[in-house]
Every structure is written in structure tokens, then in C-alpha cells.
Coordinates of C-alpha atoms and ligand atoms in Angstrom, one line a residue:
X317 CA 16.6 21.9 36.4
X318 CA 14.8 18.9 37.6
X319 CA 16.2 17.1 40.5
X320 CA 16.2 13.8 38.4
X321 CA 19.2 12.7 36.6
X322 CA 20.0 15.6 34.8
X323 CA 23.4 14.8 33.1
X324 CA 24.1 16.7 29.8
X325 CA 23.4 14.3 26.8
X326 CA 24.0 16.3 24.5
X327 CA 27.3 15.0 23.7
X328 CA 25.8 11.3 22.6
X329 CA 22.3 11.5 23.2
X330 CA 22.2 9.4 26.1
X331 CA 22.1 9.9 29.6
X332 CA 25.2 8.0 31.2
X333 CA 23.6 7.4 34.4
X334 CA 22.8 3.6 35.1
X335 CA 19.6 2.1 33.6
X336 CA 17.3 0.7 35.9
X337 CA 14.1 0.1 33.4
X338 CA 12.9 -3.1 32.4
X339 CA 14.1 -4.2 28.9
X340 CA 17.5 -2.4 29.6
X341 CA 19.6 -4.9 30.6
X342 CA 22.7 -3.2 29.0
X343 CA 25.3 -1.5 31.0
X344 CA 25.3 2.4 30.5
X345 CA 28.5 2.4 29.2
X346 CA 27.5 -0.5 26.5
X347 CA 24.4 2.1 26.1
X348 CA 26.7 5.3 25.6
X349 CA 29.3 3.5 23.1
X350 CA 25.7 3.1 20.7
X351 CA 24.9 -0.9 21.8
X352 CA 21.8 -2.0 22.1
X353 CA 19.8 -4.8 22.4
X354 CA 17.2 -6.6 20.0
X355 CA 15.6 -9.7 19.1
X356 CA 16.0 -11.9 15.9
X357 CA 12.9 -13.0 14.8
X358 CA 14.3 -15.4 12.7
X359 CA 16.8 -16.9 14.7
X360 CA 14.6 -16.8 18.2
X361 CA 17.4 -15.3 20.0
X362 CA 18.9 -11.9 21.1
X363 CA 21.5 -9.7 19.4
X364 CA 23.4 -6.6 19.8
X365 CA 23.4 -3.8 17.2
X366 CA 25.8 -0.5 17.3
X367 CA 24.0 2.2 16.1
X368 CA 26.9 4.5 15.5
X369 CA 29.6 1.9 13.9
X370 CA 26.6 -0.5 12.4
X371 CA 28.5 -3.5 14.2
X372 CA 25.8 -6.5 15.0
X373 CA 27.1 -9.2 17.3
X374 CA 25.2 -12.4 18.5
X375 CA 27.1 -12.1 21.9
X376 CA 27.2 -9.1 24.1
X377 CA 29.8 -6.9 23.4
X378 CA 32.7 -6.3 25.8
X379 CA 34.2 -2.5 25.9
X380 CA 37.6 -1.5 24.9
X381 CA 38.6 -4.3 22.7
X382 CA 35.7 -5.0 20.2
X383 CA 38.0 -7.6 18.1
X384 CA 36.8 -9.1 15.1
X385 CA 33.1 -10.0 15.4
X386 CA 32.4 -13.4 15.9
X387 CA 28.9 -13.3 14.0
X388 CA 27.2 -10.2 12.2
X389 CA 23.3 -11.1 12.5
X390 CA 22.4 -8.0 10.3
X391 CA 25.3 -8.9 7.7
X392 CA 26.4 -5.5 7.9
X393 CA 30.0 -5.7 8.9
X394 CA 30.8 -7.9 6.7
X395 CA 28.4 -8.3 3.8
X396 CA 27.7 -11.9 2.8
X397 CA 29.2 -12.8 -0.5
X398 CA 25.7 -13.8 -1.7
X399 CA 24.4 -10.1 -1.3
X400 CA 23.7 -8.2 -4.2
X401 CA 25.2 -4.8 -4.7
X402 CA 24.0 -2.4 -7.4
X403 CA 26.8 -1.0 -9.7
X404 CA 27.3 2.2 -8.3
X405 CA 27.6 0.3 -4.6
X406 CA 30.4 -1.8 -6.0
X407 CA 32.3 1.3 -6.7
X408 CA 35.4 2.1 -4.7
X409 CA 34.2 3.9 -2.2
X410 CA 36.2 7.4 -1.3
X411 CA 36.7 7.6 2.6
X412 CA 36.7 11.3 3.5
X413 CA 35.1 14.0 5.2
X414 CA 33.5 16.3 3.1
X415 CA 36.2 18.4 4.2
X416 CA 39.0 16.3 3.5
X417 CA 41.8 17.9 1.5
X418 CA 41.6 15.0 -1.1
X419 CA 37.9 15.2 -1.6
X420 CA 36.1 17.0 -4.6
X421 CA 34.8 19.4 -1.9
X422 CA 36.4 22.6 -1.2
X423 CA 39.2 22.3 1.2
X424 CA 38.7 25.4 3.0
X425 CA 38.0 24.2 6.8
X426 CA 34.8 25.8 7.3
X427 CA 33.7 26.8 10.9
X428 CA 30.3 27.9 10.4
X429 CA 28.7 27.6 13.9
X430 CA 27.9 31.3 13.7
X431 CA 26.5 33.2 10.8
X432 CA 24.1 36.0 10.1
X433 CA 21.3 33.3 9.5
X434 CA 22.1 30.9 12.7
X435 CA 23.7 30.3 15.7
X436 CA 24.4 26.7 16.3
X437 CA 26.8 27.4 19.5
X438 CA 23.5 27.9 21.8
X439 CA 22.9 25.0 24.1
X440 CA 19.5 23.5 24.8
X441 CA 17.5 24.2 27.7
X442 CA 14.8 21.6 26.4
X443 CA 14.2 18.6 29.1
X444 CA 12.4 15.3 27.8
X445 CA 12.2 11.8 28.6
X446 CA 14.5 9.9 26.9
X447 CA 12.9 8.1 24.0
X448 CA 12.7 5.0 21.5
X449 CA 14.7 5.1 18.6
X450 CA 12.7 6.0 15.2
X451 CA 11.9 2.8 13.5
X452 CA 11.6 4.3 9.9
X453 CA 13.7 3.2 7.1
X454 CA 16.9 5.4 6.4
X455 CA 17.1 7.4 3.7
X456 CA 18.6 6.3 0.5
X457 CA 18.9 8.3 -3.1
X458 CA 17.4 5.9 -4.9
X459 CA 14.3 5.9 -3.0
X460 CA 14.4 9.4 -2.7
X461 CA 14.5 9.9 -6.4
X462 CA 11.5 7.9 -6.9
X463 CA 9.9 9.8 -4.1
X464 CA 10.2 12.9 -6.0
X465 CA 9.2 11.1 -8.9
X466 CA 5.8 9.9 -7.4
X467 CA 5.4 13.2 -6.0
X468 CA 5.6 15.1 -9.1
X469 CA 3.0 12.8 -10.5
X470 CA 0.7 13.0 -8.1
X471 CA 0.8 16.9 -8.2
X472 CA 0.1 16.5 -11.9
X473 CA -2.7 13.8 -11.1
X474 CA -4.3 16.7 -9.1
X475 CA -4.2 19.4 -11.2
X476 CA -5.8 17.0 -14.0
X477 CA -8.6 15.8 -12.0
X478 CA -9.5 19.5 -10.9
X479 CA -9.5 20.6 -14.3
X480 CA -11.5 17.9 -15.7
X481 CA -14.1 17.3 -13.0
X482 CA -14.3 20.9 -11.7
X483 CA -12.8 22.8 -14.5
X484 CA -10.6 24.8 -12.2
X485 CA -6.9 24.9 -12.0
X486 CA -5.8 23.1 -8.6
X487 CA -5.5 25.7 -6.1
X488 CA -2.4 27.0 -5.5
X489 CA 0.0 25.5 -2.9
X490 CA -3.3 23.1 -1.5
X491 CA -1.5 20.5 -2.7
X492 CA 1.2 21.1 -0.1
X493 CA -1.2 22.0 2.7
X494 CA -3.0 18.8 1.7
X495 CA 0.7 16.9 3.0
X496 CA 0.3 19.0 6.0
X497 CA -3.1 18.1 7.0
X498 CA -2.8 14.6 6.1
X499 CA 0.2 14.0 8.3
X500 CA -1.7 15.4 11.2
X501 CA -4.3 12.8 10.6
X502 CA -2.0 10.2 9.9
X503 CA -1.9 7.0 11.8
X504 CA 0.7 5.3 9.9
X505 CA 4.1 4.2 11.6
X506 CA 7.4 2.5 11.3
X507 CA 8.7 0.6 8.3
X508 CA 5.1 0.7 6.3
X509 CA 4.8 4.7 6.7
X510 CA 6.1 7.2 4.1
X511 CA 7.9 10.5 5.2
X512 CA 6.0 12.7 3.2
X513 CA 2.7 10.8 2.1
X514 CA -0.2 9.5 4.3
X515 CA -1.9 6.2 4.3
X516 CA -3.7 5.6 7.2
X517 CA -6.1 8.6 7.7
X518 CA -9.7 7.6 9.2
X519 CA -11.1 10.0 7.1
X520 CA -10.2 9.5 3.2
X521 CA -11.2 13.1 2.2
X522 CA -9.1 15.8 3.7
X523 CA -11.1 18.7 5.0
X524 CA -8.3 21.3 3.9
X525 CA -8.2 20.0 0.3
X526 CA -12.1 19.7 0.1
X527 CA -12.1 23.6 1.5
X528 CA -9.7 24.5 -1.0
X529 CA -11.2 23.3 -4.0
X530 CA -14.8 24.2 -3.0
X531 CA -13.5 27.7 -2.5
X532 CA -12.3 28.0 -6.2
X533 CA -15.7 26.8 -7.7
X534 CA -17.0 28.1 -9.9
X535 CA -14.3 30.3 -10.4
X536 CA -11.1 31.4 -8.3
X537 CA -11.6 35.2 -7.1
X538 CA -8.4 37.3 -6.7
X539 CA -8.2 40.8 -5.7
X540 CA -8.9 42.6 -9.1
X541 CA -6.7 45.4 -10.0
X542 CA -9.1 48.1 -11.8
X543 CA -13.0 48.6 -11.9
X544 CA -13.3 46.9 -15.2
X545 CA -11.5 43.7 -13.7
X546 CA -13.9 43.7 -10.4
X547 CA -16.9 43.9 -13.2
X548 CA -15.8 41.1 -15.2
X549 CA -15.2 39.1 -12.0
X550 CA -18.7 39.6 -11.0
X551 CA -20.1 38.6 -14.1
X552 CA -17.6 35.6 -14.3
X553 CA -18.9 34.4 -10.8
X554 CA -22.7 35.0 -11.7
X555 CA -22.1 32.7 -15.0
X556 CA -20.5 30.0 -13.2
X557 CA -22.7 29.7 -10.5
X558 CA -25.5 29.4 -12.8
X559 CA -23.5 26.7 -15.0
X560 CA -23.1 25.0 -12.0
X561 CA -26.5 24.8 -10.4
X562 CA -27.8 23.8 -14.0
X563 CA -25.9 21.1 -14.4
X564 CA -25.5 19.3 -11.0
X565 CA -27.7 17.5 -8.5
X566 CA -29.0 19.9 -6.5
X567 CA -32.6 20.7 -4.4
X568 CA -35.0 22.7 -6.4
X569 CA -35.0 25.2 -3.6
X570 CA -31.2 25.5 -4.3
X571 CA -31.3 26.1 -8.0
X572 CA -34.7 28.4 -7.1
X573 CA -32.3 30.7 -5.1
X574 CA -28.8 30.5 -6.8
X575 CA -30.7 31.4 -10.3
X576 CA -32.8 34.6 -8.9
X577 CA -29.5 35.8 -7.2
X578 CA -27.7 35.6 -10.3
X579 CA -30.1 37.0 -12.4
X580 CA -30.5 40.0 -9.5
X581 CA -26.8 40.5 -10.3
X582 CA -26.9 40.8 -14.0
X583 CA -29.6 43.1 -13.9
X584 CA -27.5 44.9 -11.3
X585 CA -24.2 45.1 -13.7
X586 CA -26.6 46.6 -16.7
X587 CA -28.2 49.1 -14.5
X588 CA -24.6 50.3 -13.5
X589 CA -23.2 53.4 -15.0
X590 CA -20.6 54.6 -12.8
X591 CA -20.3 51.8 -10.1
X592 CA -16.9 51.9 -8.1
X593 CA -14.6 49.5 -7.8
X594 CA -16.0 48.9 -4.1
X595 CA -19.8 48.6 -5.6
X596 CA -18.7 45.8 -7.4
X597 CA -16.7 44.3 -4.6
X598 CA -19.5 44.5 -2.3
X599 CA -22.0 43.3 -5.0
X600 CA -19.9 40.2 -5.5
X601 CA -19.0 39.4 -1.9
X602 CA -22.7 39.4 -1.7
X603 CA -23.5 37.1 -4.4
X604 CA -21.2 34.8 -3.6
X605 CA -22.5 34.6 0.4
X606 CA -26.1 33.9 -1.1
X607 CA -24.9 31.3 -3.7
X608 CA -21.9 29.5 -1.7
X609 CA -23.8 27.1 0.3
X610 CA -25.7 25.9 -2.4
X611 CA -22.6 25.8 -4.8
X612 CA -20.9 23.8 -2.1
X613 CA -24.0 21.3 -1.9
X614 CA -23.6 21.0 -5.7
X615 CA -19.9 20.4 -6.2
X616 CA -19.1 18.4 -2.9
X617 CA -19.8 14.7 -4.3
X618 CA -17.1 15.7 -7.0
X619 CA -14.6 17.6 -4.6
X620 CA -15.0 14.6 -2.3
X621 CA -13.9 12.3 -4.8
X622 CA -11.1 14.1 -5.9
X623 CA -9.4 14.0 -2.3
X624 CA -10.4 10.1 -2.2
X625 CA -8.4 9.7 -5.3
X626 CA -5.6 11.5 -4.1
X627 CA -5.7 9.9 -0.9
X628 CA -5.5 6.4 -2.6
X629 CA -2.7 7.2 -5.0
X630 CA -0.5 8.2 -2.0
X631 CA -1.4 5.0 -0.4
X632 CA -0.3 3.3 -3.4
X633 CA 3.0 5.3 -3.6
X634 CA 3.3 4.6 -0.1
X635 CA 3.5 0.7 -0.1
X636 CA 5.6 1.1 -3.4
X637 CA 8.5 3.1 -1.7
X638 CA 8.3 1.5 1.4
X639 CA 8.8 -2.0 -0.7
X640 CA 11.6 -0.5 -2.6
X641 CA 13.6 0.8 0.6
X642 CA 12.7 -2.9 1.7
X643 CA 14.8 -4.4 -1.3
X644 CA 17.5 -2.2 -0.7
X645 CA 17.9 -3.7 3.0
X646 CA 17.8 -7.4 1.5
X647 CA 20.3 -6.5 -1.1
X648 CA 22.5 -5.3 1.4
X649 CA 22.0 -8.1 4.2
X650 CA 19.7 -6.3 6.5
X651 CA 16.9 -8.8 7.3
X652 CA 15.7 -8.1 10.4
X653 CA 12.9 -5.7 11.5
X654 CA 14.2 -4.0 14.3
X655 CA 12.2 -2.6 17.1
X656 CA 13.2 0.1 19.0
X657 CA 14.3 -0.1 22.8
X658 CA 11.7 0.7 25.4
X659 CA 11.1 4.3 26.4
X660 CA 12.4 5.0 29.7
X661 CA 11.5 7.5 32.4
X662 CA 14.7 9.0 32.7
X663 CA 14.9 12.9 32.0
X664 CA 17.5 14.0 29.8
X665 CA 18.2 17.0 27.7
X666 CA 16.8 16.7 24.2
X667 CA 18.5 15.2 21.7
X668 CA 18.1 14.6 17.7
X669 CA 15.8 11.5 16.5
X670 CA 18.0 8.8 16.0
X671 CA 17.2 6.0 13.6
X672 CA 17.2 2.5 15.2
X673 CA 17.3 1.3 11.9
X674 CA 20.7 0.4 10.5
X675 CA 21.6 2.3 7.0
X676 CA 22.3 0.6 3.9
X677 CA 25.4 1.3 1.9
X678 CA 24.6 4.4 0.1
X679 CA 26.0 5.2 -3.2
X680 CA 29.0 7.8 -4.0
X681 CA 27.8 11.2 -5.1
X682 CA 29.8 13.5 -7.2
X683 CA 30.5 17.3 -5.9
X684 CA 31.1 20.2 -8.0
X685 CA 31.6 23.4 -6.6
X686 CA 32.4 27.2 -7.4
X687 CA 33.2 29.9 -4.7
X688 CA 29.6 30.2 -3.4
X689 CA 27.7 27.1 -4.5
X690 CA 27.9 23.5 -4.5
X691 CA 26.3 21.1 -6.7
X692 CA 25.9 17.6 -5.6
X693 CA 25.1 14.6 -8.6
X694 CA 23.3 11.5 -8.0
X695 CA 22.3 9.2 -10.8
X696 CA 22.6 12.2 -13.1
X697 CA 20.3 14.5 -11.2
X698 CA 22.4 17.2 -9.8
X699 CA 21.0 19.3 -6.8
X700 CA 22.4 22.8 -5.7
X701 CA 22.8 25.0 -2.5
X702 CA 24.8 28.0 -1.3
X703 CA 28.2 27.1 0.0
X704 CA 27.3 28.7 3.2
X705 CA 24.4 26.1 3.7
X706 CA 26.3 23.6 2.9
X707 CA 28.9 24.5 5.5
X708 CA 26.1 24.4 7.8
X709 CA 24.9 20.9 7.3
X710 CA 28.5 19.7 7.8
X711 CA 28.7 21.8 11.1
X712 CA 25.2 20.3 12.1
X713 CA 25.8 16.8 10.6
X714 CA 29.2 17.0 13.0
X715 CA 27.3 17.9 16.1
X716 CA 24.4 15.4 15.7
X717 CA 25.2 12.5 13.7
X718 CA 26.7 9.3 15.4
X719 CA 26.7 6.9 13.1
X720 CA 28.8 7.7 10.5
X721 CA 32.3 8.6 12.4
X722 CA 34.4 9.0 9.0
X723 CA 31.7 10.8 7.3
X724 CA 31.1 8.6 4.5
X725 CA 27.6 9.3 4.5
X726 CA 27.7 12.6 4.6
X727 CA 27.2 13.6 0.9
X728 CA 24.8 11.1 0.4
X729 CA 22.5 12.3 3.0
X730 CA 22.7 15.4 2.3
X731 CA 21.7 14.9 -1.4
X732 CA 18.6 13.0 0.1
X733 CA 17.9 16.3 2.2
X734 CA 17.9 18.3 -0.5
X735 CA 15.9 16.3 -2.8
X736 CA 13.5 15.6 0.1
X737 CA 12.8 19.3 0.4
X738 CA 12.7 20.2 -3.3
X739 CA 9.9 17.7 -3.6
X740 CA 8.2 19.1 -0.5
X741 CA 8.3 22.6 -1.8
X742 CA 7.0 22.1 -5.2
X743 CA 7.5 22.5 -9.0
X744 CA 6.2 25.8 -9.9
X745 CA 8.6 29.1 -9.3
X746 CA 8.3 29.9 -5.5
X747 CA 6.0 27.3 -4.8
X748 CA 6.0 26.0 -1.2
X749 CA 8.3 29.0 -0.3
X750 CA 5.9 30.6 2.0
X751 CA 5.4 27.2 4.0
X752 CA 9.3 27.8 4.9
X753 CA 9.5 31.4 5.6
X754 CA 11.7 32.1 8.7
X755 CA 11.2 34.7 11.4
X756 CA 14.8 37.4 10.5
X757 CA 18.0 36.0 12.5
X758 CA 17.6 39.2 15.1
X759 CA 14.4 37.9 16.3
X760 CA 16.0 34.8 17.0
X761 CA 19.0 36.6 18.3
X762 CA 16.7 38.5 20.9
X763 CA 14.5 35.7 22.0
X764 CA 17.3 33.6 23.0
X765 CA 18.8 36.5 25.0
X766 CA 15.7 37.9 26.8
X767 CA 13.5 34.9 26.8
X768 CA 15.5 32.0 27.1
X769 CA 14.6 30.4 23.9
X770 CA 16.7 27.8 22.2
X771 CA 14.5 25.8 20.4
X772 CA 12.3 26.1 17.1
X773 CA 9.2 23.9 16.9
X774 CA 9.1 24.3 12.9
X775 CA 12.1 24.2 11.1
X776 CA 14.2 22.3 9.1
X777 CA 18.2 21.8 8.8
X778 CA 18.3 24.5 6.0
X779 CA 16.1 27.1 7.5
X780 CA 17.0 26.5 11.6
X781 CA 18.3 29.0 13.6
X782 CA 19.4 27.0 16.7
X783 CA 20.8 23.6 16.5
X784 CA 17.9 22.2 18.5
X785 CA 14.6 22.0 16.5
X786 CA 11.6 19.9 15.2
X787 CA 11.3 19.3 11.7
X788 CA 8.7 17.4 9.1
X789 CA 11.1 14.8 8.7
X790 CA 13.1 12.3 11.3
X791 CA 14.6 10.0 8.4
X792 CA 16.7 13.1 6.3
X793 CA 17.3 15.4 9.1
X794 CA 17.6 13.5 12.5
X795 CA 21.5 13.4 11.2
X796 CA 21.6 17.1 11.2
X797 CA 20.3 17.4 14.8
X798 CA 16.0 17.2 14.1
X799 CA 14.3 16.1 16.9
X800 CA 11.5 14.7 14.6
X801 CA 7.8 16.2 14.2
X802 CA 6.5 18.3 16.8
X803 CA 3.1 16.7 17.2
X804 CA 5.4 13.6 18.3
X805 CA 7.8 15.5 20.4
X806 CA 6.9 16.1 24.2
X807 CA 9.3 18.4 25.9
X808 CA 8.4 18.7 29.8
X809 CA 10.8 21.9 30.3
X810 CA 12.5 24.8 28.0
X811 CA 11.8 28.0 25.9
X812 CA 10.5 27.6 22.6
X813 CA 9.7 29.4 19.3
X814 CA 7.0 28.2 17.2
X815 CA 6.2 29.3 13.6
X816 CA 4.3 26.9 12.0
X817 CA 3.6 26.8 8.5
X818 CA 0.1 27.9 7.3
X819 CA -1.9 24.7 7.5
X820 CA -5.0 25.0 9.6
X821 CA -5.0 21.9 10.8
X822 CA -1.5 21.7 12.0
X823 CA -1.8 25.0 13.7
X824 CA -4.7 24.4 15.6
X825 CA -3.1 20.9 16.4
X826 CA -0.2 22.5 17.6
X827 CA -2.3 24.8 20.1
X828 CA -3.7 21.4 21.2
X829 CA -0.5 20.0 22.0
X830 CA 1.3 22.9 23.5
X831 CA -1.8 23.0 25.9
X832 CA -1.8 19.4 26.7
X833 CA 2.0 20.0 27.3
X834 CA 1.8 23.2 29.4
X835 CA -0.9 21.1 31.4
X836 CA 1.2 18.1 32.0
X837 CA 4.5 19.7 33.1
X838 CA 5.7 21.1 36.4
X839 CA 8.8 22.2 35.1
X840 CA 9.2 25.8 33.4
X841 CA 7.9 25.7 30.1
X842 CA 7.5 28.6 27.5
X843 CA 6.2 28.9 23.8
X844 CA 6.6 32.2 21.9
X845 CA 3.9 31.2 18.8
X846 CA 4.0 33.4 15.7
X847 CA 0.9 33.3 13.6
X848 CA -0.1 35.3 10.7
X849 CA -2.8 37.7 11.8
X850 CA -5.8 36.9 9.4
X851 CA -9.0 37.9 11.1
X852 CA -11.0 37.8 8.2
X853 CA -12.4 35.1 9.3
X854 CA -9.8 34.4 12.4
X855 CA -8.1 31.1 11.9
X856 CA -9.6 28.4 14.3
X857 CA -5.6 28.3 15.9
X858 CA -5.6 32.3 16.0
X859 CA -9.2 31.9 18.0
X860 CA -7.9 29.1 20.0
X861 CA -4.7 30.8 20.9
X862 CA -5.8 34.0 21.8
X863 CA -8.4 32.4 24.5
X864 CA -6.1 29.8 25.8
X865 CA -5.9 29.8 29.8
X866 CA -1.9 29.7 29.2
X867 CA -1.8 33.0 27.1
X868 CA 0.2 35.5 29.2
X869 CA 0.8 38.3 26.5
X870 CA 0.4 38.7 22.6
X871 CA 1.2 41.4 20.6
X872 CA 1.1 42.4 16.9
X873 CA 3.8 43.4 14.4
X874 CA 1.9 45.3 11.8
X875 CA 2.0 44.2 7.9
X876 CA 5.0 45.7 5.8
X877 CA 6.8 46.8 8.9
X878 CA 8.7 43.6 9.2
X879 CA 10.0 40.7 7.0
X880 CA 10.9 37.1 6.7
X881 CA 13.7 35.3 5.3
X882 CA 13.0 33.9 2.4
X883 CA 11.9 30.0 2.4
X884 CA 14.4 29.6 -0.2
X885 CA 17.4 30.8 1.7
X886 CA 19.4 28.0 1.3
X887 CA 19.5 28.8 -2.8
X888 CA 18.4 32.3 -3.6
X889 CA 20.7 35.2 -3.8
X890 CA 21.9 37.5 -0.9
X891 CA 19.6 40.7 -1.8
X892 CA 16.5 38.2 -2.3
X893 CA 17.0 36.6 1.4
X894 CA 14.6 39.0 3.3
X895 CA 10.8 39.6 2.0
X896 CA 8.3 41.8 3.8
X897 CA 5.4 40.5 5.0
X898 CA 2.2 41.4 3.5
X899 CA 0.3 40.0 6.8
X900 CA 0.6 41.1 10.3
X901 CA 2.5 38.6 12.4
X902 CA 0.5 37.8 15.9
X903 CA 3.1 36.9 18.5
X904 CA 1.3 35.0 21.8
X905 CA 3.1 34.0 24.7
X906 CA 1.9 30.8 26.3
X907 CA 3.4 29.4 29.5
X908 CA 2.6 27.9 32.3
X909 CA 3.4 29.2 36.1
X910 CA 7.2 28.6 36.4
X911 CA 7.6 29.7 32.4
X912 CA 5.9 32.6 33.2
X913 CA 7.9 33.3 36.3
X914 CA 11.6 32.4 34.4
X915 CA 10.6 34.1 31.2
X916 CA 8.0 37.4 31.9
X917 CA 7.1 38.7 28.6
X918 CA 6.9 42.1 30.7
X919 CA 6.7 45.2 28.7
X920 CA 10.6 46.2 28.7
X921 CA 11.1 42.9 27.2
X922 CA 8.5 43.1 24.6
X923 CA 9.7 46.4 23.0
X924 CA 13.2 44.9 22.8
X925 CA 11.3 41.9 20.8
X926 CA 9.3 44.7 18.8
X927 CA 13.0 46.3 18.1
X928 CA 14.3 43.2 16.7
X929 CA 11.7 43.1 14.2
X930 CA 12.7 46.4 12.8
X931 CA 13.4 46.0 9.0
X932 CA 16.5 47.9 8.8
X933 CA 18.0 45.6 11.4
X934 CA 17.6 42.6 9.1
X935 CA 19.4 43.8 5.9
Ligands
SAH663 N1 12.3 27.9 11.4 C1 11.9 29.0 10.6 C2 10.8 28.5 9.7 C3 9.6 28.1 9.9 S1 8.9 27.8 8.4 C4 11.4 29.5 12.0 O1 10.9 29.3 13.0 O2 10.5 31.0 11.5 C5 7.9 26.3 8.8 C6 8.9 24.8 9.0 O3 8.1 23.9 10.0 C7 9.1 24.4 7.6 O4 10.4 24.1 7.8 C8 8.6 22.8 7.5 O5 9.0 22.1 6.6 C9 8.2 22.6 9.1 N2 7.2 21.8 9.1 C10 6.2 21.3 8.8 N3 5.7 20.2 9.2 C11 6.4 20.0 10.4 C12 6.1 19.4 11.6 N4 5.0 18.6 11.8 N5 6.9 19.4 12.9 C13 7.9 20.1 12.7 N6 8.3 21.1 11.7 C14 7.5 20.8 10.6

């Protein structure tokens, strides 16, 4: 533990020791009670805003007797008569915790801090510097519904662009990986940024989208089942390569090479009487090796223009969605653009990402439930989840949310969360599931018991095992304990598990991030990183990990000998919960000196960890 100010801030997210840093002229009691000082640009004077109660005052608050607010600079506590409310917002509001007996939600008092898929009682050992509040718009169902519509349309436009310009279907999941890669490159922040879409990337052409489209031109290659399929695939590729090279702008040399190789392959196919499956596969690999650089040359201009188009569409949507949030704020009488408090140099236990922006009133959500599922409806759109996971969210909300003491926003925030992840997953059956697949609970239990792990670097409120985790979205997930996106999170001590979604760029940035953190910390820091063991060719992240100077140990859990938890664990049935892994999983321990001393990956511990992956234990 660091010798500095190490009070447990888990209760309220703030250290209660006195603040001495510049910009911090509120007493620690006021800070703890949720008060922050801001500056009103319109009135040119400071005002005070309480993050937990949404109360705003011109004069410095006094503790103990809140009394009637003399002023309400943000118009939240007492909305001005002129503020326009939507019909739903005017409707009588039920005051309830979702578990209140008079609500539509099941009355069973659920205390699901521990289940077979999570343990929310494990306290954090992660230490960071206190950080500024996040200044993005809080979630709102109306905006979330529009975001879903925009993303649905973008996915469709992507498919159409691939089909009309390149004659191929959009590569499977490449849109999702594009979202992930773009976020790594995005410099947009604050109220003009979007949680899913990116709008300020130096290079509008996404390397991951470009790579994936080019890989499917002229035809998408899939592992054939039979010899006849292998022969057909070879012929199809040869025909496609010929067509592209004849119709696009390429050098005469490229055209010559491709044509020669294609003719050679056709001749080879004609000569074969008894070629085996492997013969055809070898021939196809050879042809692709010879042609692909020239096909890339022929198709790159078209592919780049698809990427550019997608980036510009995302930019437009970002602007529209941000304008929509702004107008909701306006309707709610929230006029100030709130800047977060200055970052202090105090070390604290990690606490959830807190929004420094006030939440508007949220509309009523209706609820219906059966014994094992619950359905939440907003504006005629119903979203369902397994009841256990609803109770999990309830626990996470109670543990982490500080601005909603009467749980009035709980249902609307769960609705936004579900809508957000559904949008993120995609529209096709099983789409996005692989990017949300989780390690088995037995592994997390083992990691915490023998390596002191208390934190997941990549997670969601739906798939997290611990109550401390990073996730893609600060706005929807912060109320449920998220510490925000990993690359914005800078811990200085603690023991972590990291199972990133399969985006090359994100995985590589993750390794850089961990190395920087390890380099700059003198406290015990440890990361157990899990990656698919793809070696044909190896991913850059895998190469970087294996050659990292912080690597202490690595081991592989072989393909098919372990399972992952389904990316749809919150909605799937119990017998679909675990899925056999078709690839090996590589585990790498990155640790600094103190991390290594504290959580040494010795052979005894590693064999225990290997056992925790065994399939029978996860059933
Ligand atoms: N928590 C589970 C599941 C990991 S799946 C485990 O550790 O095994 C990967 C998760 O990372 C997904 O839930 C995805 O939404 C989330 N994610 C995506 N981008 C992220 C980011 N930048 N920071 C943190 N989490 C992210």
C-alpha cells in the first residue's frame, strides 16, 4: 500500500482527506457530500453543483441543513416554468427502487452479490490518482434509440458499399472491429464526442476496415469441407483475380503477373485427375500469395473510399446525436456546459467513472417479467434480459451509483445500457458475441485467490465477474461500476486480468498501455493477459506481448480443452452459457518487480490456474 493518503474511497468514490491542490477550495466534507464548484460562463460567477442530488446553488452550500435552495443555476432542482417537457416526462413519476413492493418489478428482495458467474464482494486492490469527472452527456433513452437507428443504418450502408463497389458482402464483424479500432484512434472528447462512433481521427481510412475488405477481394475464402469445394474455391479465386486485374487501373507488370498465375492455375486444375484436398489448398495458397499484392494495388483506392465514406457518415451521426442530447438538456433547463474539476495528485482506491454532467429527467420505463426474464419497454421498444442479470445490475447500481438515491433513474439507465450493448453487438444472429465472450468464472475465482486479481481490464456490466472493471462506455456503464475505457485508465498499483476483444489495434495499444504503466509505477502492478493463440501469422499484439521486457511467464491452454462464457450470457439459456474455444488461449504475465514479488507466477500457482480452465469445472 502506498504510504500516501490511502483512505478507502470505495464508499463514495472520493478520498476524504483534506484537499490542498489548486482549484480545490471546497472542504473535504462538502466534496464528500458530492459538492463541486463550477464557473458559469453566462453569469460570470462561480456556482455549486451536487453530483449526488443534482442540486445547484449560487452560494457555497453549508452542510447539515440544506434548506431551500436560494438559487438554482442549472434549473434542475426546480425546473423553470418555461422549460419544455416531453409528454412522457410530464407523466407522473413513480418513486421507487426497482425492488419496491409497489413497483412492477418482482418484489423478491434479491441480493445477488455472488452467483455462479460473478462475485461482487471482492474489494479492489487497485490504486490510481484521483481523476477529473467525465464530461460526456449522460445517457437518455431517446438518444439511445436514435443511436441504435443510426448504427443500424450505418451497418446497412457499409454492406451496400461493399456490395456495389467491390461485389462482396461486408466482411463478418469487420464493422464491429472498425468501431473498436476507430475508438483507439479517436481524439474527440467531451460533449461533441459519441460513445460508440468516432469523429476525430487523424486518418479517416481505418486500417482494420481496409485490411478486412481487401482480404475478401476478389472472393472471401472459407475453409472448404470437401475436395470438390476446395476445387471450386480455387477456380472462383482465379476467375475473380482475373476480372479485377482486367477492370482496374494497375501497372502492366501487375496485370501480366496475375494473368500468368491465373492461367497457370487453370491449366493445373485441368491436368488434375486425383488431386487431394491438400493439393487444392496448397495451390490456392500459392495463387493467393502471388496475386494478392497486385490485387491490393488494384482494389485499394476503392476500398479506401469505402472507409472514408463510413468515417464521414459516422462523423455526421456523431454531430446529430450530440445536438439531440444538447436539446434535451435545454428542454430540462440545463444550460451550462460543465467543466470537470481539476485532477489532484492524491492516490485513491479506484472508483467508478463519474459523470460531471447533470442528468436530465428520464422518461418512465414499463416493466413486465416472468420468473426468469424481465422486459423493459420505452417508446414501444422492449428489451429483455435474464432476471439474474437484472438483479446483478441492481447490485452494481446500488454499490456504485451516487446521484440517484431513490433509484428513480435505475430502469431508464438499464434500458439505455441494454440498448447500447445491443447496438454494439450488431443485427445478425450471434453477431458481436465473440467480442464479448468471457473467461469462465472458475478462472476468475482462481485468479483472485492466487494472484490477487480484483479487476477486469475489458468488460461490461453484463459480463464482469468483479465489481471493478473497465468497459467501452463511461456514460452508460459508470453508474454500474465501470472505470471507463481501459486506455483512459491509469492505475499505479493492483492486480489485473485482461481479456481484450479481438481488435488488432486495440490489443496492440493495450500492450503499449500496460508497458507504460509498468514502466512508470514503483508500486506492485501485475497484468494477466489472455489472447487467442493466433500464430498463422502471429498478431502484432502477440509478438509484442511475448517479447515484452515485463513478461514473467506465459502458458497456453490448448484449443477445445477450455471454454468461454457466451458473449450473450445475459440473455442466453443456461445450456448455452459455455462455448468450447476453437483456438488456444495464451496467458502472459506482465509484472514489474514488486508485482512479481507479490504475485509470482510459480509453477504451483500456474498448475492451479490451468486446472481452473478445465471444462468439467465450468459446467
Ligand atoms: N470481462 C470478460 C469479457 C471480456 S470481452 C473477461 O475479461 O473475460 C471484452 C470486453 O471488452 C467487452 O465487454 C467489450 O465491450 C469491452 N471493451 C471494448 N472496448 C473496451 C475498452 N476500450 N476498454 C475496456 N473494455 C472494452
